Coordinates of C-alpha atoms in Angstrom, one line a residue:
X1 CA 68.1 -83.8 51.6
X2 CA 66.4 -85.5 48.7
X3 CA 65.1 -83.0 46.3
X4 CA 62.5 -83.7 43.7
X5 CA 63.7 -82.1 40.5
X6 CA 60.3 -81.6 39.2
X7 CA 59.4 -79.7 42.2
X8 CA 62.5 -77.6 41.9
X9 CA 61.6 -76.8 38.2
X10 CA 58.0 -76.1 39.2
X11 CA 59.2 -73.6 41.9
X12 CA 61.3 -72.0 39.5
X13 CA 58.7 -71.7 36.9
X14 CA 56.4 -70.4 39.6
X15 CA 58.9 -67.9 40.8
X16 CA 59.4 -66.6 37.4
X17 CA 55.7 -66.5 36.6
X18 CA 55.0 -64.4 39.8
X19 CA 58.0 -62.0 39.0
X20 CA 56.8 -61.7 35.4
X21 CA 53.1 -60.8 36.6
X22 CA 54.5 -58.4 39.1
X23 CA 56.4 -56.7 36.5
X24 CA 53.5 -56.7 34.1
X25 CA 51.3 -55.1 36.9
X26 CA 53.9 -52.5 37.5
X27 CA 54.2 -51.7 33.8
X28 CA 50.3 -51.5 33.5
X29 CA 50.1 -49.0 36.5
X30 CA 52.7 -46.8 35.0
X31 CA 50.8 -46.9 31.7
X32 CA 47.5 -46.0 33.2
X33 CA 49.0 -43.2 35.2
X34 CA 50.7 -41.9 32.1
X35 CA 47.5 -41.9 30.1
X36 CA 45.6 -40.3 32.9
X37 CA 48.2 -37.6 33.1
X38 CA 48.0 -37.0 29.4
X39 CA 44.3 -37.0 29.4
X40 CA 44.4 -34.3 32.3
X41 CA 46.8 -32.2 30.1
X42 CA 44.6 -32.5 27.0
X43 CA 41.7 -31.4 29.1
X44 CA 43.4 -28.4 30.4
X45 CA 44.5 -27.5 26.9
X46 CA 40.8 -27.9 25.7
X47 CA 39.5 -25.7 28.4
X48 CA 42.3 -23.1 27.7
X49 CA 41.2 -23.1 23.8
X50 CA 37.6 -23.0 24.8
X51 CA 38.3 -19.9 27.0
X52 CA 40.3 -18.4 24.5
X53 CA 37.6 -18.9 22.0
X54 CA 35.1 -17.3 24.4
X55 CA 37.4 -14.4 24.9
X56 CA 37.9 -13.8 21.2
X57 CA 34.0 -14.1 20.7
X58 CA 33.4 -11.5 23.5
X59 CA 36.0 -9.3 21.8
X60 CA 34.3 -9.8 18.5
X61 CA 30.9 -9.0 19.9
X62 CA 32.1 -5.9 21.6
X63 CA 33.8 -4.7 18.6
X64 CA 30.7 -5.4 16.5
X65 CA 28.7 -3.4 19.1
X66 CA 31.0 -0.4 19.0
X67 CA 31.3 -0.4 15.2
X68 CA 29.5 2.3 13.3
X69 CA 26.3 1.2 11.5
X70 CA 26.0 1.9 7.8
X71 CA 22.7 1.6 5.9
X72 CA 22.0 2.0 2.3
X73 CA 18.5 1.4 0.9
X74 CA 15.2 3.0 -0.2
X75 CA 15.1 5.4 2.7
X76 CA 18.5 6.9 1.7
X77 CA 21.9 6.6 3.0
X78 CA 23.0 6.7 6.7
X79 CA 25.6 5.8 9.1
X80 CA 25.7 6.2 12.9
X81 CA 27.2 5.1 16.2
X82 CA 26.5 1.5 17.3
X83 CA 24.2 2.7 20.3
X84 CA 22.3 5.0 18.0
X85 CA 23.3 8.1 20.0
X86 CA 24.8 9.8 16.9
X87 CA 23.7 9.4 13.3
X88 CA 23.7 11.3 9.9
X89 CA 21.7 10.6 6.8
X90 CA 21.4 11.7 3.4
X91 CA 18.2 11.8 1.4
X92 CA 17.0 13.8 -1.5
X93 CA 14.1 15.0 -3.8
X94 CA 14.4 15.6 -7.5
X95 CA 11.3 16.6 -9.5
X96 CA 11.6 17.5 -13.2
X97 CA 8.2 18.8 -14.6
X98 CA 6.6 20.0 -17.7
X99 CA 3.6 22.4 -18.1
X100 CA 1.7 22.6 -21.3
X101 CA -1.1 25.3 -21.4
X102 CA -3.9 25.2 -23.9
X103 CA -5.7 28.3 -25.3
X104 CA -4.0 30.4 -22.9
X105 CA -4.7 33.9 -24.7
X106 CA -1.1 34.5 -25.6
X107 CA 0.7 34.3 -22.2
X108 CA 4.3 33.8 -22.9
X109 CA 6.8 31.8 -20.9
X110 CA 4.2 29.4 -19.1
X111 CA 4.9 26.4 -21.3
X112 CA 8.1 24.4 -20.9
X113 CA 10.3 22.1 -18.7
X114 CA 11.4 23.1 -15.3
X115 CA 13.3 21.7 -12.4
X116 CA 10.6 22.1 -9.9
X117 CA 12.6 20.7 -6.8
X118 CA 16.2 19.7 -6.4
X119 CA 16.7 19.3 -2.6
X120 CA 19.5 17.4 -0.9
X121 CA 18.3 16.5 2.5
X122 CA 20.8 16.2 5.5
X123 CA 19.4 14.8 8.8
X124 CA 20.8 13.4 11.8
X125 CA 20.8 12.8 15.7
X126 CA 23.3 14.0 18.3
X127 CA 23.2 12.6 21.8
X128 CA 20.3 10.4 21.1
X129 CA 17.6 13.0 21.8
X130 CA 18.5 15.8 19.4
X131 CA 17.5 15.6 15.8
X132 CA 18.3 18.1 13.1
X133 CA 17.2 18.6 9.5
X134 CA 18.7 20.8 6.8
X135 CA 17.1 21.2 3.3
X136 CA 18.5 23.6 0.7
X137 CA 16.7 23.8 -2.7
X138 CA 18.4 24.3 -5.9
X139 CA 15.2 24.2 -8.0
X140 CA 13.5 27.3 -9.5
X141 CA 15.6 30.4 -10.2
X142 CA 17.5 30.8 -6.9
X143 CA 19.0 28.8 -4.1
X144 CA 17.0 28.8 -0.9
X145 CA 17.1 27.2 2.5
X146 CA 13.7 25.6 3.0
X147 CA 14.2 23.7 6.3
X148 CA 16.9 24.2 8.9
X149 CA 15.9 23.2 12.4
X150 CA 16.7 21.1 15.6
X151 CA 14.1 19.0 17.4
X152 CA 14.5 17.7 21.0
X153 CA 12.7 14.5 21.5
X154 CA 12.2 14.3 25.3
X155 CA 9.5 11.8 24.7
X156 CA 7.0 11.1 21.9
X157 CA 4.5 13.1 23.7
X158 CA 6.5 16.2 24.2
X159 CA 9.1 17.5 21.8
X160 CA 10.5 20.9 21.0
X161 CA 11.4 22.2 17.5
X162 CA 13.2 25.3 16.8
X163 CA 14.4 26.8 13.6
X164 CA 12.8 27.1 9.9
X165 CA 10.2 24.5 9.0
X166 CA 6.6 24.2 7.8
X167 CA 4.0 26.2 9.8
X168 CA 1.5 23.7 11.5
X169 CA -1.7 25.2 9.8
X170 CA -2.7 23.4 6.5
X171 CA -3.3 19.8 5.9
X172 CA -2.2 19.6 2.2
X173 CA 0.8 22.0 3.0
X174 CA 2.1 19.8 5.7
X175 CA 2.1 16.8 3.4
X176 CA 5.6 16.1 2.2
X177 CA 6.4 17.4 -1.4
X178 CA 7.6 13.9 -2.5
X179 CA 4.0 12.5 -1.7
X180 CA 1.9 15.1 -3.3
X181 CA -0.9 13.5 -5.4
X182 CA -0.7 16.5 -7.9
X183 CA 2.3 18.6 -9.4
X184 CA 1.0 21.6 -7.3
X185 CA -0.9 22.0 -4.2
X186 CA -4.7 23.2 -4.4
X187 CA -6.1 26.7 -4.2
X188 CA -6.9 26.1 -0.5
X189 CA -3.1 25.9 0.2
X190 CA -3.0 29.6 -1.3
X191 CA -4.4 30.9 2.0
X192 CA -2.1 29.2 4.6
X193 CA 1.5 30.0 5.4
X194 CA 4.4 27.9 4.0
X195 CA 7.6 27.7 6.1
X196 CA 8.4 30.3 8.9
X197 CA 10.9 30.7 11.5
X198 CA 9.8 29.8 15.2
X199 CA 9.7 27.5 18.1
X200 CA 7.0 24.7 18.4
X201 CA 6.1 22.1 21.0
X202 CA 4.5 19.1 19.4
X203 CA 3.8 15.5 20.0
X204 CA 1.6 12.3 19.8
X205 CA -0.5 11.4 22.7
X206 CA -2.3 8.0 23.4
X207 CA -0.4 6.0 20.9
X208 CA -0.9 8.6 18.0
X209 CA -4.7 9.0 18.6
X210 CA -4.1 12.7 19.3
X211 CA -1.3 14.8 17.6
X212 CA -0.6 18.4 18.4
X213 CA 1.6 21.3 17.5
X214 CA 1.7 24.9 19.0
X215 CA 4.2 27.5 18.4
X216 CA 5.3 31.1 18.1
X217 CA 6.7 32.3 14.8
X218 CA 7.8 35.5 13.1
X219 CA 4.7 35.4 10.9
X220 CA 4.5 35.3 7.0
X221 CA 1.9 36.1 4.4
X222 CA -0.4 33.6 2.8
X223 CA 1.7 31.0 0.7
X224 CA 5.0 32.6 1.6
X225 CA 8.3 31.1 2.8
X226 CA 9.8 33.3 5.5
X227 CA 13.0 35.0 5.2
X228 CA 15.9 34.0 7.5
X229 CA 15.3 37.1 9.6
X230 CA 12.3 38.8 11.1
X231 CA 10.9 41.9 9.3
X232 CA 9.0 43.5 12.4
X233 CA 8.6 43.0 16.2
X234 CA 5.2 41.3 16.2
X235 CA 5.0 37.5 16.3
X236 CA 2.4 34.9 15.1
X237 CA 1.0 32.1 17.2
X238 CA 0.3 29.0 15.2
X239 CA -1.1 25.6 16.0
X240 CA -2.9 22.4 14.9
X241 CA -4.7 19.5 16.6
X242 CA -5.5 16.2 14.8
X243 CA -7.5 13.3 16.3
X244 CA -7.5 9.8 15.1
X245 CA -9.9 8.3 17.8
X246 CA -10.2 5.0 16.0
X247 CA -6.7 4.4 15.0
X248 CA -6.5 1.3 17.4
X249 CA -9.8 0.1 16.7
X250 CA -10.3 -3.5 15.7
X251 CA -12.3 -2.6 12.6
X252 CA -9.7 -1.7 9.9
X253 CA -12.2 0.2 8.0
X254 CA -12.2 2.9 10.8
X255 CA -8.4 3.1 11.6
X256 CA -7.6 5.5 8.8
X257 CA -10.1 8.3 9.9
X258 CA -8.6 11.7 11.1
X259 CA -9.9 15.2 11.6
X260 CA -8.9 18.3 13.3
X261 CA -8.2 22.0 12.9
X262 CA -5.2 24.3 12.4
X263 CA -5.0 28.1 12.8
X264 CA -2.9 31.1 13.3
X265 CA -3.0 34.6 14.9
X266 CA -0.9 37.5 14.7
X267 CA -0.3 41.2 14.1
X268 CA 1.4 42.6 10.9
X269 CA 2.3 45.9 9.6
X270 CA 4.2 45.5 6.3
X271 CA 3.8 44.5 2.7
X272 CA 5.7 41.4 3.2
X273 CA 2.8 40.1 5.3
X274 CA 0.7 39.9 2.1
X275 CA 0.3 36.9 0.0
X276 CA 3.0 35.5 -2.1
X277 CA 4.1 37.2 -5.3
X278 CA 4.4 33.9 -7.2
X279 CA 3.1 34.1 -10.8
X280 CA 3.1 37.9 -10.9
X281 CA 4.8 41.1 -9.5
X282 CA 2.5 42.0 -6.8
X283 CA 1.1 40.1 -3.9
X284 CA -1.8 37.7 -4.7
X285 CA -3.0 34.2 -5.3
X286 CA -2.1 31.8 -8.0
X287 CA -3.7 28.9 -10.0
X288 CA -2.8 25.2 -10.2
X289 CA -0.4 26.2 -13.1
X290 CA 1.2 28.9 -11.0
X291 CA -0.2 31.8 -12.6
X292 CA -1.4 34.6 -10.7
X293 CA -5.4 35.3 -11.1
X294 CA -5.6 37.9 -8.3
X295 CA -3.3 40.8 -7.0
X296 CA -3.7 43.7 -4.7
X297 CA -3.4 46.2 -7.4
X298 CA -6.1 48.9 -7.3
X299 CA -6.2 51.4 -10.1
X300 CA -5.9 55.1 -10.0
X301 CA -5.9 57.9 -12.6
X302 CA -2.8 59.7 -11.1
X303 CA -0.6 57.2 -9.1
X304 CA -0.4 53.6 -7.9
X305 CA -1.9 52.9 -4.5
X306 CA 0.1 50.6 -2.2
X307 CA -1.7 48.1 -0.1
X308 CA -0.1 46.9 3.2
X309 CA -1.0 44.6 6.0
X310 CA -1.9 46.7 9.1
X311 CA -3.5 44.9 12.0
X312 CA -4.4 41.4 13.1
X313 CA -4.2 38.3 10.7
X314 CA -5.9 35.2 11.7
X315 CA -6.5 31.9 9.9
X316 CA -8.6 28.9 10.6
X317 CA -8.5 25.6 8.8
X318 CA -10.8 22.6 9.6
X319 CA -9.5 19.5 8.0
X320 CA -10.1 15.8 7.7
X321 CA -8.9 12.6 6.1
X322 CA -9.9 9.0 5.5
X323 CA -7.7 6.1 4.2
X324 CA -8.9 2.5 3.9
X325 CA -7.0 0.1 1.6
X326 CA -6.4 1.5 -1.9
X327 CA -8.9 4.5 -1.1
X328 CA -7.9 7.9 0.1
X329 CA -9.8 11.0 0.6
X330 CA -8.8 14.3 2.4
X331 CA -10.1 17.9 2.6
X332 CA -9.9 21.2 4.2
X333 CA -11.6 24.5 4.5
X334 CA -9.5 27.7 5.0
X335 CA -10.5 31.4 6.1
X336 CA -7.6 33.9 5.9
X337 CA -8.8 37.1 7.5
X338 CA -6.4 40.1 7.5
X339 CA -6.7 43.8 8.1
X340 CA -5.3 45.8 5.1
X341 CA -4.7 49.5 4.5
X342 CA -4.7 51.5 1.3
X343 CA -1.9 54.1 1.3
X344 CA -0.4 56.9 -1.1
X345 CA -3.6 57.4 -3.1
X346 CA -6.9 58.4 -1.8
X347 CA -9.3 57.0 -0.6
X348 CA -6.9 56.0 2.2
X349 CA -9.0 53.3 3.7
X350 CA -8.7 50.3 6.0
X351 CA -10.7 47.2 6.2
X352 CA -10.7 43.6 7.3
X353 CA -11.0 41.2 4.4
X354 CA -11.9 37.5 4.7
X355 CA -10.7 35.4 1.8
X356 CA -12.0 31.7 1.9
X357 CA -10.9 28.5 0.1
X358 CA -11.7 24.8 0.2
X359 CA -10.7 21.6 -1.5
X360 CA -11.3 17.8 -1.5
X361 CA -9.0 15.4 -2.9
X362 CA -9.6 11.6 -3.6
X363 CA -7.4 8.8 -4.7
X364 CA -7.7 5.1 -5.7
X365 CA -4.7 2.8 -6.1
X366 CA -5.8 0.6 -9.1
X367 CA -3.3 -2.1 -8.5
X368 CA -4.6 -2.7 -4.9
X369 CA -1.8 -1.3 -2.7
X370 CA -2.7 0.7 0.3
X371 CA -3.2 4.5 -0.1
X372 CA -1.8 6.7 2.6
X373 CA -0.9 10.3 3.4
X374 CA 2.7 9.3 3.1
X375 CA 2.4 7.8 -0.3
X376 CA 2.1 4.4 -2.0
X377 CA 4.6 1.4 -1.6
X378 CA 4.3 -0.9 -4.7
X379 CA 3.7 -4.6 -3.7
X380 CA 5.7 -5.5 -6.8
X381 CA 8.4 -2.8 -7.8
X382 CA 8.8 -2.2 -11.5
X383 CA 10.7 -5.2 -13.3
X384 CA 9.5 -6.0 -16.8
X385 CA 11.6 -9.1 -17.0
X386 CA 9.6 -10.5 -14.1
X387 CA 6.3 -9.1 -15.3
X388 CA 6.1 -6.5 -12.5
X389 CA 5.0 -3.1 -13.2
X390 CA 4.7 -1.2 -10.0
X391 CA 1.6 0.7 -8.7
X392 CA -0.8 2.8 -10.4
X393 CA -2.9 5.5 -8.6
X394 CA -5.9 7.5 -10.0
X395 CA -6.5 10.9 -8.4
X396 CA -9.0 13.6 -8.7
X397 CA -9.5 17.0 -6.8
X398 CA -11.8 19.9 -6.7
X399 CA -11.0 23.3 -5.2
X400 CA -12.4 26.9 -5.0
X401 CA -11.0 30.1 -3.6
X402 CA -13.3 33.2 -3.1
X403 CA -12.0 36.7 -2.6
X404 CA -13.8 38.9 -0.1
X405 CA -16.3 41.1 -2.1
X406 CA -15.0 44.0 0.0
X407 CA -11.7 43.9 -1.7
X408 CA -13.1 45.6 -4.7
X409 CA -12.4 48.4 -5.8
X410 CA -10.4 49.8 -3.0
X411 CA -7.7 47.0 -2.6
X412 CA -7.9 45.3 -6.0
X413 CA -9.1 46.0 -9.5
X414 CA -12.2 44.0 -10.5
X415 CA -11.3 44.4 -14.2
X416 CA -8.1 42.5 -13.9
X417 CA -8.3 40.3 -10.8
X418 CA -10.7 37.5 -10.5
X419 CA -13.3 37.5 -7.6
X420 CA -13.1 33.7 -7.4
X421 CA -11.4 30.7 -9.1
X422 CA -12.6 27.2 -9.2
X423 CA -10.5 24.3 -10.4
X424 CA -10.9 20.5 -11.0
X425 CA -8.1 18.1 -11.7
X426 CA -7.6 14.4 -12.6
X427 CA -4.4 12.5 -13.0
X428 CA -2.4 9.3 -12.8
X429 CA 0.5 8.4 -10.7
X430 CA 2.7 5.6 -11.5
X431 CA 4.8 4.3 -8.7
X432 CA 7.7 2.4 -10.2
X433 CA 9.0 1.7 -6.8
X434 CA 9.0 3.7 -3.6
X435 CA 11.9 6.0 -4.9
X436 CA 10.8 6.6 -8.5
X437 CA 7.4 7.9 -9.7
X438 CA 5.9 9.2 -13.0
X439 CA 3.0 11.7 -12.8
X440 CA 0.6 13.1 -15.3
X441 CA -2.4 15.2 -14.6
X442 CA -4.7 17.8 -16.3
X443 CA -6.3 20.8 -14.6
X444 CA -9.0 23.2 -15.6
X445 CA -9.5 26.6 -13.7
X446 CA -12.4 28.9 -14.3
X447 CA -12.5 32.4 -13.1
X448 CA -15.4 34.8 -11.9
X449 CA -14.4 38.4 -12.7
X450 CA -11.3 39.8 -14.2
X451 CA -10.2 39.5 -17.7
X452 CA -10.0 43.1 -18.7
X453 CA -7.3 45.0 -20.6
X454 CA -3.5 44.3 -19.9
X455 CA -0.7 42.2 -21.0
X456 CA 0.4 40.8 -17.7
X457 CA -0.9 38.7 -14.9
X458 CA -3.6 38.8 -13.5
X459 CA -5.5 40.4 -16.4
X460 CA -4.1 38.2 -19.2
X461 CA -4.6 35.0 -17.0
X462 CA -8.2 35.6 -16.0
X463 CA -9.2 36.5 -19.7
X464 CA -9.8 32.8 -20.4
X465 CA -9.9 29.4 -18.4
X466 CA -6.7 27.9 -17.5
X467 CA -6.3 24.5 -19.2
X468 CA -2.9 22.9 -18.2
X469 CA -1.3 19.4 -18.7
X470 CA 1.5 18.5 -16.1
X471 CA 3.9 15.7 -16.3
X472 CA 6.6 14.9 -13.6
X473 CA 9.4 12.5 -13.1
X474 CA 10.4 12.2 -9.5
X475 CA 13.2 10.6 -7.6
X476 CA 13.0 10.6 -3.9
X477 CA 14.8 8.7 -1.3

């Protein structure tokens, strides 16, 4: 056989090339398969990492949701459960005052500095719907419990409050102490109860357009704080209804209008149902400067008569307020009608006496912030380095209290107690921020009647008009 050497070489080369290509194809397939496997492994690892990250995030979110919430700010200090079912907060009011009387006829001890209020406020919620409040007061000359109650919030329209708290009668009395426009409340507040022990249904209807409160209480005298236990079997019914019919109006000028009425009705048969003894030693009524100008203290040539409450006691207080921008105005009229009896010394008489009072208070925030029943929030809190000075508010008030003419002479001495008192007041409130306020005001009270012989109140107080300058430094949060 004749073989062409070149053909043989060509065949060999072709065979080698085929083998090489076949080997290369096999290697490429193996490489691709290996890479694909690695990619699948990496993809699986990435999916595992992503899932782990999701689980960690879910765990972190769950932990954050379950973590207690802590708040520190202008409204005080609070902490509570993540779901809001349990919470407790700490707030407080500290008021340091001064009173300076002019031409006071030699009354001693009325000028000076005083710690008017020093109240730590503990409030909280348990099981979401049960709120509580506890307010002791370390101001004055003794420690007292002013508020101690629990409130069940079934819904905004229906709530039940039980314990010791402010009676739902007077408009100015129900304003929080931290938001008062003057150092002391007006003469009209002399005729309404302060705090009492009781149970009260209350709530807001129609988005707050109607607010109501109605309850049964132990009963207490005008301007008195109840003790922590009842002093007789009879109880007192108290209530209040406030309407804000234009609260949701499109006209801003009408939204701040509110009006209503408060009142009480009960039976009393004890001296502790008479007015407060503030400013004196006997039950009576006090001035803006907390000096007693009227007392149930009839004279007798042989012995001292004793006046006691004996019968029904009712109060009625129509009231209204209006706020629009920096302007604020509120007022109320109060009748306190009570059956009294004179004992020990003749004539042993009994009579119903109707004491009446009214007041009107206006305010204007000179720096332009909104006025409100709950105070003023400065647009620019005090910061001299930035040229910010807080908010300044001008306030004015006129009030009058009229004693029933039938009170004299059987139940009070016309020579020492005034038949009426009229007071006008002006002042400036400087809100450095929502927590700190500086107040100054001047009040002048004139009297009709009284001013006779005597070295104690009410005689020494009613002998001349009361002119008093007030100042206050307040911290409230």
